[in-house]
């Protein structure tokens, strides 16, 4: 059911510093920052030949990554995103199998303009999983 690894998302306390690390130290191409107020984050995208890395910085008071950064003050891997062909079919199959979908269970439009869902980390080996309809 899952396809390509779309991205790995890393929460960072300082987006400018994180972007500089990937651009200057690791020599990657880093996008301009993009505010995603609906998701409570500001992101930069790092394009690699086979996938993307997203750096996430909290945006606003109720950012969903604020608690993660409180526990991991220097940042850390926050989630992985796999592509699926049909996000509603994937959701229904996962729910039937007992996996928990976060939020109200309806896809939201993610940072790439495509529908996304998140799956409970306790159901996936302690890893927050994002599904994106590619
Ligand atoms: Co993501």
PDB file of C-alpha atoms and ligand atoms in Angstrom:
ATOM      1  CA  UNK A   1       0.000   0.000   0.000  1.00  0.00           C
ATOM      2  CA  UNK A   2       2.660   2.566   0.908  1.00  0.00           C
ATOM      3  CA  UNK A   3       4.922   3.771  -1.850  1.00  0.00           C
ATOM      4  CA  UNK A   4       7.884   6.123  -1.943  1.00  0.00           C
ATOM      5  CA  UNK A   5       9.347   7.867   1.074  1.00  0.00           C
ATOM      6  CA  UNK A   6       8.174  11.415   0.406  1.00  0.00           C
ATOM      7  CA  UNK A   7      10.093  13.107   3.219  1.00  0.00           C
ATOM      8  CA  UNK A   8      11.600  12.876   6.657  1.00  0.00           C
ATOM      9  CA  UNK A   9      10.624  15.792   8.885  1.00  0.00           C
ATOM     10  CA  UNK A  10      12.994  17.122  11.529  1.00  0.00           C
ATOM     11  CA  UNK A  11      11.799  19.516  14.217  1.00  0.00           C
ATOM     12  CA  UNK A  12      14.298  22.285  14.920  1.00  0.00           C
ATOM     13  CA  UNK A  13      14.377  25.051  17.536  1.00  0.00           C
ATOM     14  CA  UNK A  14      15.851  27.581  15.064  1.00  0.00           C
ATOM     15  CA  UNK A  15      14.855  27.278  11.410  1.00  0.00           C
ATOM     16  CA  UNK A  16      17.480  29.707  10.103  1.00  0.00           C
ATOM     17  CA  UNK A  17      20.232  27.796  11.881  1.00  0.00           C
ATOM     18  CA  UNK A  18      18.850  24.462  10.663  1.00  0.00           C
ATOM     19  CA  UNK A  19      18.622  25.727   7.076  1.00  0.00           C
ATOM     20  CA  UNK A  20      22.194  27.037   7.261  1.00  0.00           C
ATOM     21  CA  UNK A  21      23.411  23.667   8.545  1.00  0.00           C
ATOM     22  CA  UNK A  22      21.930  21.821   5.571  1.00  0.00           C
ATOM     23  CA  UNK A  23      22.932  24.501   3.047  1.00  0.00           C
ATOM     24  CA  UNK A  24      26.433  25.371   4.235  1.00  0.00           C
ATOM     25  CA  UNK A  25      27.694  22.315   6.157  1.00  0.00           C
ATOM     26  CA  UNK A  26      25.935  19.560   4.218  1.00  0.00           C
ATOM     27  CA  UNK A  27      25.885  21.355   0.862  1.00  0.00           C
ATOM     28  CA  UNK A  28      22.191  20.816   0.096  1.00  0.00           C
ATOM     29  CA  UNK A  29      19.691  22.991  -1.765  1.00  0.00           C
ATOM     30  CA  UNK A  30      17.328  24.554   0.784  1.00  0.00           C
ATOM     31  CA  UNK A  31      14.081  26.363  -0.074  1.00  0.00           C
ATOM     32  CA  UNK A  32      12.921  29.673   1.330  1.00  0.00           C
ATOM     33  CA  UNK A  33      10.937  29.381   4.601  1.00  0.00           C
ATOM     34  CA  UNK A  34       7.207  28.787   4.147  1.00  0.00           C
ATOM     35  CA  UNK A  35       4.716  29.549   6.931  1.00  0.00           C
ATOM     36  CA  UNK A  36       1.986  26.909   7.352  1.00  0.00           C
ATOM     37  CA  UNK A  37      -0.352  28.520   9.897  1.00  0.00           C
ATOM     38  CA  UNK A  38      -2.956  25.738   9.514  1.00  0.00           C
ATOM     39  CA  UNK A  39      -0.327  23.241  10.693  1.00  0.00           C
ATOM     40  CA  UNK A  40       1.374  25.459  13.292  1.00  0.00           C
ATOM     41  CA  UNK A  41       4.797  25.265  11.662  1.00  0.00           C
ATOM     42  CA  UNK A  42       7.176  27.130   9.408  1.00  0.00           C
ATOM     43  CA  UNK A  43       9.027  24.788   7.051  1.00  0.00           C
ATOM     44  CA  UNK A  44      11.957  24.683   4.687  1.00  0.00           C
ATOM     45  CA  UNK A  45      12.333  21.909   2.139  1.00  0.00           C
ATOM     46  CA  UNK A  46      15.640  20.273   1.347  1.00  0.00           C
ATOM     47  CA  UNK A  47      15.597  18.507  -1.997  1.00  0.00           C
ATOM     48  CA  UNK A  48      17.732  15.392  -2.167  1.00  0.00           C
ATOM     49  CA  UNK A  49      18.068  13.182  -5.236  1.00  0.00           C
ATOM     50  CA  UNK A  50      15.821  10.462  -3.805  1.00  0.00           C
ATOM     51  CA  UNK A  51      13.635  12.207  -1.215  1.00  0.00           C
ATOM     52  CA  UNK A  52      13.144  15.411   0.756  1.00  0.00           C
ATOM     53  CA  UNK A  53      13.963  16.566   4.232  1.00  0.00           C
ATOM     54  CA  UNK A  54      11.642  19.078   5.876  1.00  0.00           C
ATOM     55  CA  UNK A  55      12.803  21.206   8.757  1.00  0.00           C
ATOM     56  CA  UNK A  56       9.927  22.279  11.004  1.00  0.00           C
ATOM     57  CA  UNK A  57       9.949  25.224  13.410  1.00  0.00           C
ATOM     58  CA  UNK A  58       6.976  26.000  15.672  1.00  0.00           C
ATOM     59  CA  UNK A  59       4.616  28.739  14.481  1.00  0.00           C
ATOM     60  CA  UNK A  60       2.085  30.237  16.880  1.00  0.00           C
ATOM     61  CA  UNK A  61       1.030  29.398  20.417  1.00  0.00           C
ATOM     62  CA  UNK A  62      -0.548  25.995  19.819  1.00  0.00           C
ATOM     63  CA  UNK A  63       2.076  24.459  17.550  1.00  0.00           C
ATOM     64  CA  UNK A  64       1.797  20.654  17.401  1.00  0.00           C
ATOM     65  CA  UNK A  65       5.601  20.401  17.586  1.00  0.00           C
ATOM     66  CA  UNK A  66       6.030  22.562  20.707  1.00  0.00           C
ATOM     67  CA  UNK A  67       5.781  19.607  23.109  1.00  0.00           C
ATOM     68  CA  UNK A  68       8.182  17.568  20.973  1.00  0.00           C
ATOM     69  CA  UNK A  69      10.776  20.344  21.118  1.00  0.00           C
ATOM     70  CA  UNK A  70      10.251  20.733  24.863  1.00  0.00           C
ATOM     71  CA  UNK A  71      11.265  17.080  25.192  1.00  0.00           C
ATOM     72  CA  UNK A  72      13.980  17.335  22.512  1.00  0.00           C
ATOM     73  CA  UNK A  73      15.412  20.837  22.879  1.00  0.00           C
ATOM     74  CA  UNK A  74      18.077  20.438  20.195  1.00  0.00           C
ATOM     75  CA  UNK A  75      15.528  19.029  17.735  1.00  0.00           C
ATOM     76  CA  UNK A  76      14.949  15.552  16.387  1.00  0.00           C
ATOM     77  CA  UNK A  77      13.249  13.393  13.778  1.00  0.00           C
ATOM     78  CA  UNK A  78       9.552  14.194  14.070  1.00  0.00           C
ATOM     79  CA  UNK A  79       7.859  12.076  11.410  1.00  0.00           C
ATOM     80  CA  UNK A  80       8.283  10.149   8.178  1.00  0.00           C
ATOM     81  CA  UNK A  81       5.955  10.580   5.213  1.00  0.00           C
ATOM     82  CA  UNK A  82       5.032   7.774   2.845  1.00  0.00           C
ATOM     83  CA  UNK A  83       3.150   8.224  -0.399  1.00  0.00           C
ATOM     84  CA  UNK A  84      -0.097   6.431  -1.092  1.00  0.00           C
ATOM     85  CA  UNK A  85      -2.198   6.383  -4.259  1.00  0.00           C
ATOM     86  CA  UNK A  86      -5.572   6.769  -2.535  1.00  0.00           C
ATOM     87  CA  UNK A  87      -5.533   8.326   0.914  1.00  0.00           C
ATOM     88  CA  UNK A  88      -9.141   7.505   1.798  1.00  0.00           C
ATOM     89  CA  UNK A  89      -8.720   3.846   0.834  1.00  0.00           C
ATOM     90  CA  UNK A  90      -5.477   3.740   2.847  1.00  0.00           C
ATOM     91  CA  UNK A  91      -7.172   5.336   5.857  1.00  0.00           C
ATOM     92  CA  UNK A  92     -10.106   2.947   5.766  1.00  0.00           C
ATOM     93  CA  UNK A  93      -7.846  -0.081   5.480  1.00  0.00           C
ATOM     94  CA  UNK A  94      -5.689   1.105   8.395  1.00  0.00           C
ATOM     95  CA  UNK A  95      -8.696   1.872  10.583  1.00  0.00           C
ATOM     96  CA  UNK A  96     -10.148  -1.545   9.869  1.00  0.00           C
ATOM     97  CA  UNK A  97      -6.836  -2.987  11.047  1.00  0.00           C
ATOM     98  CA  UNK A  98      -7.068  -1.053  14.302  1.00  0.00           C
ATOM     99  CA  UNK A  99      -4.611   1.792  13.590  1.00  0.00           C
ATOM    100  CA  UNK A 100      -5.502   5.196  14.986  1.00  0.00           C
ATOM    101  CA  UNK A 101      -5.706   8.184  12.655  1.00  0.00           C
ATOM    102  CA  UNK A 102      -4.978  11.486  14.389  1.00  0.00           C
ATOM    103  CA  UNK A 103      -7.386  14.421  14.464  1.00  0.00           C
ATOM    104  CA  UNK A 104     -10.855  14.023  13.023  1.00  0.00           C
ATOM    105  CA  UNK A 105      -9.668  11.366  10.576  1.00  0.00           C
ATOM    106  CA  UNK A 106     -10.255  13.545   7.528  1.00  0.00           C
ATOM    107  CA  UNK A 107      -7.295  14.408   5.271  1.00  0.00           C
ATOM    108  CA  UNK A 108      -5.934  17.955   5.449  1.00  0.00           C
ATOM    109  CA  UNK A 109      -3.999  19.745   2.757  1.00  0.00           C
ATOM    110  CA  UNK A 110      -0.319  19.445   3.641  1.00  0.00           C
ATOM    111  CA  UNK A 111       2.719  21.578   2.921  1.00  0.00           C
ATOM    112  CA  UNK A 112       2.936  20.279  -0.663  1.00  0.00           C
ATOM    113  CA  UNK A 113      -0.695  21.064  -1.487  1.00  0.00           C
ATOM    114  CA  UNK A 114      -1.708  17.388  -1.336  1.00  0.00           C
ATOM    115  CA  UNK A 115      -4.039  15.602   1.130  1.00  0.00           C
ATOM    116  CA  UNK A 116      -2.292  14.183   4.199  1.00  0.00           C
ATOM    117  CA  UNK A 117      -3.154  12.180   7.322  1.00  0.00           C
ATOM    118  CA  UNK A 118      -1.150  11.309  10.422  1.00  0.00           C
ATOM    119  CA  UNK A 119      -1.124   7.922  12.176  1.00  0.00           C
ATOM    120  CA  UNK A 120      -0.642   7.434  15.903  1.00  0.00           C
ATOM    121  CA  UNK A 121       3.031   6.783  16.768  1.00  0.00           C
ATOM    122  CA  UNK A 122       2.100   4.144  19.352  1.00  0.00           C
ATOM    123  CA  UNK A 123       0.681   2.024  16.529  1.00  0.00           C
ATOM    124  CA  UNK A 124       3.864   2.343  14.390  1.00  0.00           C
ATOM    125  CA  UNK A 125       6.891   1.541  16.555  1.00  0.00           C
ATOM    126  CA  UNK A 126       7.030   4.945  18.181  1.00  0.00           C
ATOM    127  CA  UNK A 127       7.173   6.788  14.856  1.00  0.00           C
ATOM    128  CA  UNK A 128       4.677   9.405  13.787  1.00  0.00           C
ATOM    129  CA  UNK A 129       3.695   8.441  10.230  1.00  0.00           C
ATOM    130  CA  UNK A 130       2.288  10.870   7.675  1.00  0.00           C
ATOM    131  CA  UNK A 131       0.543   9.575   4.577  1.00  0.00           C
ATOM    132  CA  UNK A 132       0.392  11.804   1.523  1.00  0.00           C
ATOM    133  CA  UNK A 133      -1.660  11.157  -1.560  1.00  0.00           C
ATOM    134  CA  UNK A 134       0.956  11.548  -4.284  1.00  0.00           C
TER     135      UNK A 134
HETATM  136 CO1  LIG B   1       5.428  16.035   6.752  1.00  0.00          CO
END
